[in-house]
Short mmCIF file of C-alpha atoms in Angstrom, two decimals:
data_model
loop_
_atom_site.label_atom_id
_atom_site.label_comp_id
_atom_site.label_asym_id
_atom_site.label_seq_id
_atom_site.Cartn_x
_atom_site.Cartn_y
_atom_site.Cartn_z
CA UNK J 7 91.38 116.96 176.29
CA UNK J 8 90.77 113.35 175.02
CA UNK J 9 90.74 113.32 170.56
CA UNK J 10 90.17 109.70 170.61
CA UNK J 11 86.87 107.74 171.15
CA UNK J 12 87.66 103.93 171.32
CA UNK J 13 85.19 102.01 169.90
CA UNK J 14 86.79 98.42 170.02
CA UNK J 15 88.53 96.11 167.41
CA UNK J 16 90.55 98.74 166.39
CA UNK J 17 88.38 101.39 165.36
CA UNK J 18 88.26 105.15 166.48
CA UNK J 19 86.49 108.28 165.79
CA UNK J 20 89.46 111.05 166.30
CA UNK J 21 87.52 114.85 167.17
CA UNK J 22 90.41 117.24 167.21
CA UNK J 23 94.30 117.09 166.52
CA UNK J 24 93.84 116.33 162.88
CA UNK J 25 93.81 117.90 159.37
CA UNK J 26 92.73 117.15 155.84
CA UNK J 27 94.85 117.65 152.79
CA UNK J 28 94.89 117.62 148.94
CA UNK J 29 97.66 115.81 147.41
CA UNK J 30 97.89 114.49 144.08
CA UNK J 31 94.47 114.46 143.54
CA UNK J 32 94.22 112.16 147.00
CA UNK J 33 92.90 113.27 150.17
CA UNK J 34 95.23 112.67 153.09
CA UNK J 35 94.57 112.89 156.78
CA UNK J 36 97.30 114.19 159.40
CA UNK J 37 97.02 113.22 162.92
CA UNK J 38 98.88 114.78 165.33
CA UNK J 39 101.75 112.29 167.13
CA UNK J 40 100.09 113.31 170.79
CA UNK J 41 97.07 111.84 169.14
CA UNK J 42 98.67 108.62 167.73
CA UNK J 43 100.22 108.59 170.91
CA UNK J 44 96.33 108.78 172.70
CA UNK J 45 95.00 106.36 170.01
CA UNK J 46 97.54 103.36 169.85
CA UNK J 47 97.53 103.20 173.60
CA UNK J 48 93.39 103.18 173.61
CA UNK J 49 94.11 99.92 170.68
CA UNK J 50 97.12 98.42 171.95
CA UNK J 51 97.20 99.11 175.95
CA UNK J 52 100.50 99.94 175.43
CA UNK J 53 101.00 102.39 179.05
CA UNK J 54 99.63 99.45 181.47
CA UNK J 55 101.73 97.31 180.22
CA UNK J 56 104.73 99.20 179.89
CA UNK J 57 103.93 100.23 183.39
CA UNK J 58 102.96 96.93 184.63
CA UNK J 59 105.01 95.57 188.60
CA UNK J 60 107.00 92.63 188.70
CA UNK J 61 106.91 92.23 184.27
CA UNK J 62 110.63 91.79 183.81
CA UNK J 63 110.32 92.54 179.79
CA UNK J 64 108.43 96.12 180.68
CA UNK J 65 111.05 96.56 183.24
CA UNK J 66 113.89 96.06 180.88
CA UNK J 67 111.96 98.44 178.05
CA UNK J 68 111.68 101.05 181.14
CA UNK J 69 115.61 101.37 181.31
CA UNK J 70 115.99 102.24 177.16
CA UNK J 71 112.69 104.33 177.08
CA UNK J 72 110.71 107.31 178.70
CA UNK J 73 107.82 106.22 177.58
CA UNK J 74 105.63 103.60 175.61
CA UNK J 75 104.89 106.30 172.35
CA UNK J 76 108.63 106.95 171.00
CA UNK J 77 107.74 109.52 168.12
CA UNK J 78 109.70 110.22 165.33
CA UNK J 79 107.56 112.62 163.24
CA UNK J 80 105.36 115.83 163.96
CA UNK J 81 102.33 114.40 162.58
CA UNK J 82 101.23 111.00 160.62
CA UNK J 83 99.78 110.89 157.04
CA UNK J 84 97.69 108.47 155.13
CA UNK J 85 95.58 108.58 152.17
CA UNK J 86 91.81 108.06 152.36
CA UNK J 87 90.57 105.26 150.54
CA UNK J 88 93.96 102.87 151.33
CA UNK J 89 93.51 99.47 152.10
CA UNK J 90 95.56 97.38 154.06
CA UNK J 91 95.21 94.68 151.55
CA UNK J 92 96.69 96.34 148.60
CA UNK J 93 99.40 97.57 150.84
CA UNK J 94 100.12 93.60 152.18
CA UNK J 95 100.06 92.53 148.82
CA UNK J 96 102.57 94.85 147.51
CA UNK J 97 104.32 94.01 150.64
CA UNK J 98 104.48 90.16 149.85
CA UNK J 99 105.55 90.71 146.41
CA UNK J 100 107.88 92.54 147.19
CA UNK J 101 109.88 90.41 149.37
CA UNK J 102 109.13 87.44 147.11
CA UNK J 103 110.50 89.44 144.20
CA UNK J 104 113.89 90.29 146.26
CA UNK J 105 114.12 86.87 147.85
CA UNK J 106 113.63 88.39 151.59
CA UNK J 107 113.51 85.48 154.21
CA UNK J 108 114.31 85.57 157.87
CA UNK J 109 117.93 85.19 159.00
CA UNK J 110 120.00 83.94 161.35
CA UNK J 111 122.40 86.01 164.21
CA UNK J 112 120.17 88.75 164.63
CA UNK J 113 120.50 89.78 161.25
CA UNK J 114 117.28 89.79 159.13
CA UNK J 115 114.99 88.85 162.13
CA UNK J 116 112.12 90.39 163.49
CA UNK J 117 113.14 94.14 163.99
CA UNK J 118 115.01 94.27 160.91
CA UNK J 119 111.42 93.30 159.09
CA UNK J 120 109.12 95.38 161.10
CA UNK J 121 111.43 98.18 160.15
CA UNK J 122 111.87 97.23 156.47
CA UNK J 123 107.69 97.42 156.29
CA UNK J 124 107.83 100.94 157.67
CA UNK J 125 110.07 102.03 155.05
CA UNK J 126 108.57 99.85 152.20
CA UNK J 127 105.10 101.88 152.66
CA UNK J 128 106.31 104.97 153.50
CA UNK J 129 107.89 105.17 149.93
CA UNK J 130 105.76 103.16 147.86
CA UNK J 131 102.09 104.78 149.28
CA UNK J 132 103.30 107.45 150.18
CA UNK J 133 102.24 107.40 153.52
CA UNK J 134 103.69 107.47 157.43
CA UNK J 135 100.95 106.05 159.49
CA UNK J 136 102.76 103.36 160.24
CA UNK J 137 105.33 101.87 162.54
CA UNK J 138 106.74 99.16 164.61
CA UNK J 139 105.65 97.36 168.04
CA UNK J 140 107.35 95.78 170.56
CA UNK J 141 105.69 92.73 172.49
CA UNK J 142 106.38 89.72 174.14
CA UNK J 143 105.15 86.74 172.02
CA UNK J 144 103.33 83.56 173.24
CA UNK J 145 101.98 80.69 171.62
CA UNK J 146 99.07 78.55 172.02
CA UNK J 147 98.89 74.78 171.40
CA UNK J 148 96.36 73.74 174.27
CA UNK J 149 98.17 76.03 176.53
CA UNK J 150 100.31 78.81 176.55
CA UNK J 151 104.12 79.04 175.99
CA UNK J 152 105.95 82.70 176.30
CA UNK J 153 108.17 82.49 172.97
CA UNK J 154 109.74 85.63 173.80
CA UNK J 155 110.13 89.36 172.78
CA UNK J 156 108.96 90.01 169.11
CA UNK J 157 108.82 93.86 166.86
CA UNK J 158 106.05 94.10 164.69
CA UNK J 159 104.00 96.83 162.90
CA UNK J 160 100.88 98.67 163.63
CA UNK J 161 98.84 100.30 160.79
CA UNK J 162 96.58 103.69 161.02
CA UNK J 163 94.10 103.36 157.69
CA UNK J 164 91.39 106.44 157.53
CA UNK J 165 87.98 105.20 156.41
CA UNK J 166 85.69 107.94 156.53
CA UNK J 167 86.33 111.88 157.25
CA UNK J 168 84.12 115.30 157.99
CA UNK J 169 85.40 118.69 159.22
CA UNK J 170 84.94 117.77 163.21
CA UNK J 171 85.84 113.73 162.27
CA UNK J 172 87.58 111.08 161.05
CA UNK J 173 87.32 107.57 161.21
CA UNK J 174 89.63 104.78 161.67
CA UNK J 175 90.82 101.58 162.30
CA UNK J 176 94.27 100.34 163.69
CA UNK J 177 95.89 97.18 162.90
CA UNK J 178 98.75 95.32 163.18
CA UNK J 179 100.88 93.08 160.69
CA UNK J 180 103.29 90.79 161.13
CA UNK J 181 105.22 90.86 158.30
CA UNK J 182 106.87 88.26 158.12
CA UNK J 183 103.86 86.12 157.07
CA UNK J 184 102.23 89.57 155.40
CA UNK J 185 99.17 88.85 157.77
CA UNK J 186 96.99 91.94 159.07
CA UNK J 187 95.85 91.51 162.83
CA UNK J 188 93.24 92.84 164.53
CA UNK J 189 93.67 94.31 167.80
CA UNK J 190 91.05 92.76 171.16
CA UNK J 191 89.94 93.88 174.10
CA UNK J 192 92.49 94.77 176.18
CA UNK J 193 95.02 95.39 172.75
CA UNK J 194 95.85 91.44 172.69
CA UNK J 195 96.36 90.23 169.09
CA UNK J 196 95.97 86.79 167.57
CA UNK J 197 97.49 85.15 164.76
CA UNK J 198 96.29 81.70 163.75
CA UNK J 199 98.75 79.63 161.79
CA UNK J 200 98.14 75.31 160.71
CA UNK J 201 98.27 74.17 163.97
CA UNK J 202 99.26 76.95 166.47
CA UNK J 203 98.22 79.98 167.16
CA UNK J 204 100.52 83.06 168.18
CA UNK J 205 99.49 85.90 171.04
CA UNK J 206 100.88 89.51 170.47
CA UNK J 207 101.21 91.74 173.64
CA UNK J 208 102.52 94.77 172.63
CA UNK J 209 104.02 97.03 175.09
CA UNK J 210 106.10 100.26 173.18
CA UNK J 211 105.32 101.73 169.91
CA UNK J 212 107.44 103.34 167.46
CA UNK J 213 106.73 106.19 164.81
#
């Protein structure tokens, strides 16, 4: 049974496999992982790529993982009413405040970021929709130059909500640059910077 209808730019009405909650005087929304799983591949088109002939990067991803959805939770929890924009600012400050800045050596890079971010909103919003990517990254300056494989987060924010319903809308961030991203046809995403512009091809995602 499909929960998820895709309705492009990274919004979804999920119909089964959630459930609504009171906490704190906030209302949170559950989705189930096998529906996470269901929804970030409709966003992201994460099982054709990680599926994808002669793609040497899915090929290496195929010998450390099963599948593209690794799961690390039963269910995934946001409030109603978050927006991405309070949670990015937060973000920014944060890392401003505790002088965070990419390093060197594989230490402080990308996956060490897109896993700080997880844990960053998990405690301070109190919320688990949220977790990394994996991609290949390319860049565009008049034509197109693979840069290479790149982790960075995708972002489950509940807009709307009835008994039989809720509505969302996926993103990603790079958090590096605190930037939101929002997911194309076919799950490409784009981030414009001065004078380039990056590609994001995601291909596994992590809860």
């Amino acid at each position: 049974m499909t929960c998820v209808e895709y309705l492009g730019y990274g919004y979804a009405i999920i119909r089964c496999g959630f459930s609504i909650h009171e906490l704190d005087g906030k209302t949170y929304i559950c989705i189930r992982d096998s529906v996470v799983k269901e929804l970030l591949n409709a966003v992201f088109g994460l099982e054709k790529r990680f599926n994808a002939k002669n793609d040497s990067f899915a090929e290496w991803l195929r010998t450390m993982f099963r599948d593209y959805f690794v799961s690390g939770d039963i269910s995934y929890c946001a409030p109603l009413g978050i927006h991405l924009y309070e949670i990015l600012l937060a973000w920014e400050e944060f890392k401003q405040r505790n002088n965070i800045t990419y390093g060197m050596y594989e230490i402080g890079d990308c996956d060490d970021f897109a896993r700080m971010f997880v844990e960053f909103v998990v405690f301070r919003f109190r919320m688990n929709a949220v977790g990394r990517l994996w991609g290949m990254l390319y860049g565009k300056d008049g034509k197109e130059e693979v840069l290479g494989g790149h982790a960075y987060n995708w972002v489950v924010i509940p807009i709307d909500c009835d008994y039989d319903r809720v509505e969302v809308q996926v993103k990603g961030v790079e958090p590096q640059v605190s930037a939101s991203m929002l997911p194309m046809q076919g799950g490409e995403m784009v981030l414009p910077l001065t004078n380039y512009t990056l590609v994001y091809r995601s291909y596994v995602a992590f809860g």
